[in-house]
Short mmCIF file of C-alpha atoms in Angstrom, two decimals:
data_model
loop_
_atom_site.label_atom_id
_atom_site.label_comp_id
_atom_site.label_asym_id
_atom_site.label_seq_id
_atom_site.Cartn_x
_atom_site.Cartn_y
_atom_site.Cartn_z
CA GLN A 912 0.00 0.00 0.00
CA SER A 913 3.00 2.29 0.39
CA LEU A 914 4.00 1.94 -3.27
CA GLU A 915 3.25 5.07 -5.24
CA ASN A 916 2.81 3.36 -8.62
CA VAL A 917 -0.02 0.99 -7.63
CA ASN A 918 -3.64 1.21 -6.59
CA VAL A 919 -4.59 -1.15 -3.81
CA SER A 920 -8.07 -2.59 -3.52
CA PHE A 921 -9.78 -5.26 -1.49
CA GLY A 922 -12.16 -7.73 -3.05
CA ASP A 923 -15.39 -9.15 -1.72
CA PRO A 924 -14.99 -11.21 1.46
CA ILE A 925 -14.92 -14.79 0.30
CA THR A 926 -12.10 -16.84 1.87
CA ASN A 927 -13.45 -18.33 5.06
CA GLN A 928 -11.00 -18.97 7.90
CA SER A 929 -12.91 -22.01 9.05
CA VAL A 930 -12.46 -23.78 12.35
CA PHE A 931 -13.79 -27.34 12.40
CA ILE A 932 -14.64 -29.10 15.66
CA GLN A 933 -14.58 -32.88 15.70
CA THR A 934 -17.89 -33.45 17.48
CA LYS A 935 -16.92 -37.01 18.40
CA ASN A 936 -14.16 -35.57 20.58
CA VAL A 937 -16.12 -32.51 21.75
CA PRO A 938 -19.64 -34.00 21.94
CA ASP A 939 -21.37 -31.48 24.23
CA VAL A 940 -23.01 -28.73 22.18
CA LYS A 941 -22.80 -26.35 25.16
CA VAL A 942 -19.03 -26.69 25.22
CA ARG A 943 -18.86 -25.99 21.49
CA GLN A 944 -21.12 -22.96 21.94
CA ALA A 945 -18.89 -21.75 24.76
CA MET A 946 -15.86 -22.04 22.50
CA LEU A 947 -17.51 -19.59 20.11
CA TYR A 948 -18.82 -17.14 22.73
CA ALA A 949 -15.32 -16.97 24.24
CA ILE A 950 -13.71 -15.53 21.07
CA ASP A 951 -13.60 -11.85 20.21
CA ARG A 952 -13.64 -12.39 16.46
CA GLN A 953 -14.14 -8.74 15.61
CA GLN A 954 -11.02 -7.78 17.53
CA ILE A 955 -9.02 -10.45 15.71
CA LEU A 956 -10.29 -9.15 12.37
CA GLU A 957 -9.37 -5.58 13.26
CA GLU A 958 -5.95 -6.34 14.73
CA LEU A 959 -4.67 -8.96 12.29
CA LEU A 960 -6.42 -8.03 9.03
CA ASN A 961 -6.91 -4.30 9.62
CA GLY A 962 -10.64 -4.89 9.32
CA HIS A 963 -10.43 -6.12 5.73
CA GLY A 964 -13.05 -8.83 5.92
CA GLU A 965 -16.15 -9.68 7.90
CA ILE A 966 -17.52 -11.88 10.65
CA VAL A 967 -20.27 -14.40 9.86
CA ASP A 968 -21.64 -17.58 11.32
CA GLY A 969 -21.73 -20.60 9.06
CA PHE A 970 -20.35 -21.01 5.59
CA LEU A 971 -21.70 -18.19 3.43
CA SER A 972 -20.27 -14.69 3.26
CA SER A 973 -21.91 -11.53 1.98
CA ALA A 974 -20.32 -12.27 -1.41
CA SER A 975 -22.84 -15.06 -1.94
CA PRO A 976 -26.26 -14.33 -3.46
CA PHE A 977 -27.65 -16.77 -0.89
CA TYR A 978 -26.22 -15.00 2.16
CA ASP A 979 -28.81 -14.29 4.87
CA ASP A 980 -27.94 -10.93 6.42
CA SER A 981 -30.60 -11.43 9.10
CA LEU A 982 -28.41 -14.08 10.75
CA THR A 983 -26.56 -12.11 13.42
CA PRO A 984 -23.15 -13.61 14.32
CA ILE A 985 -22.63 -14.77 17.89
CA SER A 986 -21.03 -11.91 19.80
CA TYR A 987 -18.10 -12.07 22.19
CA ASP A 988 -19.46 -12.92 25.64
CA PRO A 989 -16.98 -14.65 27.97
CA GLU A 990 -19.47 -14.69 30.86
CA LYS A 991 -21.96 -16.56 28.65
CA ALA A 992 -19.18 -18.96 27.75
CA LYS A 993 -18.41 -19.62 31.42
CA ALA A 994 -22.09 -20.21 32.17
CA LEU A 995 -22.41 -22.71 29.31
CA LEU A 996 -19.32 -24.58 30.50
CA GLU A 997 -20.75 -24.75 34.02
CA GLU A 998 -24.04 -26.11 32.66
CA ALA A 999 -22.08 -28.71 30.69
CA GLY A 1000 -20.16 -29.81 33.78
CA TRP A 1001 -16.86 -28.85 32.18
CA ASP A 1002 -14.14 -29.25 34.81
CA GLY A 1003 -11.25 -27.78 32.81
CA SER A 1004 -9.10 -30.88 33.03
CA GLN A 1005 -9.42 -31.71 29.34
CA THR A 1006 -6.98 -30.31 26.81
CA ILE A 1007 -8.21 -29.60 23.29
CA ARG A 1008 -5.80 -30.39 20.46
CA PHE A 1009 -5.91 -27.42 18.11
CA TYR A 1010 -4.24 -28.04 14.74
CA VAL A 1011 -3.28 -24.98 12.69
CA ASN A 1012 -1.67 -24.73 9.26
CA SER A 1013 1.93 -23.65 9.82
CA GLY A 1014 1.91 -21.95 6.42
CA ASP A 1015 -0.74 -19.44 7.49
CA SER A 1016 1.19 -16.99 9.67
CA THR A 1017 -1.84 -14.74 10.19
CA PHE A 1018 -3.96 -17.49 11.64
CA VAL A 1019 -1.07 -18.88 13.69
CA ASN A 1020 -1.21 -15.52 15.48
CA ALA A 1021 -5.01 -15.64 15.61
CA ALA A 1022 -4.89 -19.14 17.11
CA SER A 1023 -2.73 -17.86 19.96
CA ILE A 1024 -5.33 -15.19 20.69
CA ILE A 1025 -8.14 -17.76 20.52
CA ALA A 1026 -6.31 -20.16 22.84
CA ALA A 1027 -5.75 -17.34 25.36
CA GLU A 1028 -9.42 -16.38 25.22
CA TRP A 1029 -10.43 -20.01 25.69
CA ALA A 1030 -8.08 -20.27 28.65
CA ALA A 1031 -9.71 -17.19 30.19
CA VAL A 1032 -13.03 -19.05 30.41
CA GLY A 1033 -11.54 -22.39 31.47
CA ILE A 1034 -10.81 -24.22 28.21
CA LYS A 1035 -7.26 -25.47 27.80
CA ALA A 1036 -6.02 -25.80 24.23
CA GLU A 1037 -2.73 -27.10 22.91
CA ILE A 1038 -1.88 -25.46 19.58
CA GLN A 1039 0.03 -27.59 17.11
CA THR A 1040 1.27 -25.86 13.97
CA VAL A 1041 1.58 -28.54 11.31
CA ASP A 1042 1.90 -28.83 7.54
CA PHE A 1043 -1.24 -29.14 5.46
CA ALA A 1044 -1.05 -32.93 5.10
CA THR A 1045 -0.76 -33.43 8.87
CA LEU A 1046 -3.58 -30.95 9.41
CA MET A 1047 -5.98 -33.50 7.93
CA SER A 1048 -5.16 -36.06 10.63
CA VAL A 1049 -7.23 -36.62 13.74
CA ALA A 1050 -7.53 -33.52 15.93
CA ASP A 1051 -10.14 -32.08 18.25
CA VAL A 1052 -10.12 -28.79 16.36
CA LEU A 1053 -8.51 -27.90 13.04
CA ALA A 1054 -8.39 -24.59 11.22
CA VAL A 1055 -7.94 -24.01 7.52
CA GLN A 1056 -8.74 -21.33 4.97
CA TYR A 1057 -11.60 -22.58 2.82
CA THR A 1058 -13.25 -20.89 -0.16
CA TYR A 1059 -16.84 -22.07 -0.51
CA ALA A 1060 -18.26 -21.45 -3.97
CA PRO A 1061 -20.60 -18.46 -3.53
CA VAL A 1062 -23.11 -19.74 -6.08
CA ASP A 1063 -23.23 -23.33 -4.86
CA PRO A 1064 -21.40 -24.32 -1.67
CA TYR A 1065 -23.34 -27.60 -1.51
CA PRO A 1066 -20.51 -30.08 -2.35
CA ASP A 1067 -18.15 -28.75 0.33
CA VAL A 1068 -20.80 -28.23 3.00
CA ALA A 1069 -22.37 -31.65 2.40
CA TRP A 1070 -18.99 -33.33 2.87
CA LEU A 1071 -17.82 -31.24 5.83
CA LEU A 1072 -21.08 -31.96 7.69
CA GLY A 1073 -21.33 -35.49 6.35
CA GLY A 1074 -21.14 -37.37 9.64
CA GLU A 1075 -18.53 -39.99 10.40
CA GLY A 1076 -15.39 -39.56 8.33
CA SER A 1077 -15.81 -35.83 7.85
CA TRP A 1078 -13.75 -33.13 9.56
CA THR A 1079 -16.63 -32.48 11.97
CA GLY A 1080 -18.19 -35.92 12.39
CA TYR A 1081 -21.46 -33.99 12.49
CA SER A 1082 -24.75 -34.74 10.80
CA ASN A 1083 -28.27 -33.40 11.31
CA ASP A 1084 -31.49 -34.45 9.58
CA THR A 1085 -32.94 -30.93 9.28
CA LEU A 1086 -29.69 -29.62 7.83
CA ASN A 1087 -29.33 -32.56 5.45
CA GLU A 1088 -32.87 -32.07 4.18
CA ALA A 1089 -32.20 -28.39 3.48
CA LEU A 1090 -28.98 -29.24 1.64
CA THR A 1091 -30.76 -31.83 -0.51
CA LYS A 1092 -33.60 -29.46 -1.37
CA SER A 1093 -31.08 -26.77 -2.36
CA GLN A 1094 -30.09 -28.99 -5.28
CA LEU A 1095 -33.67 -29.56 -6.41
CA THR A 1096 -34.81 -25.97 -6.85
CA SER A 1097 -33.96 -23.24 -9.33
CA ASP A 1098 -35.65 -20.52 -7.28
CA PRO A 1099 -32.96 -18.19 -5.87
CA GLU A 1100 -35.10 -17.10 -2.92
CA GLU A 1101 -35.87 -20.68 -1.95
CA THR A 1102 -32.19 -21.57 -2.27
CA LYS A 1103 -31.31 -18.64 -0.02
CA GLU A 1104 -33.84 -19.82 2.59
CA LEU A 1105 -32.46 -23.36 2.49
CA PHE A 1106 -28.84 -22.29 2.96
CA SER A 1107 -30.03 -20.03 5.77
CA VAL A 1108 -31.40 -23.15 7.49
CA VAL A 1109 -27.94 -24.68 7.16
CA ASP A 1110 -26.08 -21.68 8.57
CA LYS A 1111 -28.56 -21.26 11.44
CA LYS A 1112 -28.16 -24.91 12.41
CA VAL A 1113 -24.38 -24.56 12.28
CA GLN A 1114 -24.62 -21.48 14.52
CA GLU A 1115 -26.78 -23.46 16.95
CA ASP A 1116 -24.76 -26.69 17.10
CA VAL A 1117 -21.28 -25.30 16.27
CA PRO A 1118 -19.66 -28.21 14.43
CA MET A 1119 -17.61 -25.43 12.81
CA PHE A 1120 -17.32 -21.69 13.03
CA SER A 1121 -15.83 -18.97 10.90
CA ALA A 1122 -13.08 -17.08 12.67
CA TYR A 1123 -13.30 -14.42 9.97
CA ILE A 1124 -13.79 -14.00 6.23
CA VAL A 1125 -10.83 -12.57 4.33
CA SER A 1126 -11.14 -9.82 1.73
CA ALA A 1127 -8.25 -10.53 -0.61
CA GLN A 1128 -5.87 -7.68 -1.35
CA ALA A 1129 -5.01 -6.75 -4.92
CA ALA A 1130 -2.43 -4.31 -6.27
CA VAL A 1131 -2.79 -2.87 -9.76
CA ASN A 1132 -0.29 -0.70 -11.58
CA LYS A 1133 -1.74 2.77 -12.01
CA ARG A 1134 -1.17 2.51 -15.77
CA LEU A 1135 -3.75 -0.28 -15.88
CA SER A 1136 -7.42 0.67 -15.77
CA ASN A 1137 -10.63 -1.41 -15.44
CA ALA A 1138 -8.69 -4.15 -13.61
CA THR A 1139 -10.75 -4.84 -10.52
CA PRO A 1140 -10.75 -8.12 -8.61
CA SER A 1141 -14.10 -9.78 -7.98
CA VAL A 1142 -15.43 -12.82 -6.21
CA TYR A 1143 -14.91 -14.73 -9.46
CA GLY A 1144 -11.23 -13.88 -9.82
CA PHE A 1145 -8.88 -11.20 -11.05
CA PHE A 1146 -8.95 -11.97 -14.78
CA ASN A 1147 -12.69 -12.26 -15.29
CA ASN A 1148 -12.82 -8.99 -17.27
CA VAL A 1149 -9.37 -8.98 -18.82
CA GLU A 1150 -10.82 -8.00 -22.20
CA GLN A 1151 -11.78 -4.64 -20.66
CA TRP A 1152 -8.33 -3.78 -19.34
CA GLU A 1153 -6.61 -0.74 -20.75
CA ILE A 1154 -2.97 0.31 -20.45
CA THR A 1155 -2.01 3.97 -20.63
CA LYS A 1156 1.44 5.15 -21.62
#
């Protein structure tokens, strides 16, 4: 951004910094809810990404035509987190294995903040920074950047919430029905309602949560006009680019 010969812009928020909870290892929904209430996601977004992104619950960002802006993200509430843990009978003796991609330096820093905020409410977490291949191995919690197709996130969501063998081990009949129906309709409003059912159920049961959505940064030489990144990529309108001398 300090370079004088380029214009810097930020695209639509699309890359989801997803955190997946293996529900077989963290079976109590109140504990999973507490894990989300304990995190100040907005502060992480502001401090580590300078606010270039957004906070949502579930899979869809505002870049998707099926995003439900009436779904208010869970807010930071450590006292609520403590109350949920008490209701769950959480004694603090368990240690959650938190796998983080070592190649993502921003989220390595974010994970340290998350672990500290969990510790403040009584949840111990052991962060392990590992390569991408190891990240896919068995862990209680794993975090990875994931780009869900804005126009049809069904394949990824169906697998990630596909029960045993998935990263979450989670499955729900209401959610599965909504996902199936999303593939049987061509009505955009109905599709939006169905994916809203999915995101609301994810917010309720927390088999995963979005730490933040990243707005990708782009730098364009000032001699180049009409080159603007979009949710569909940087070169989607290359035929409209113009270069001035």
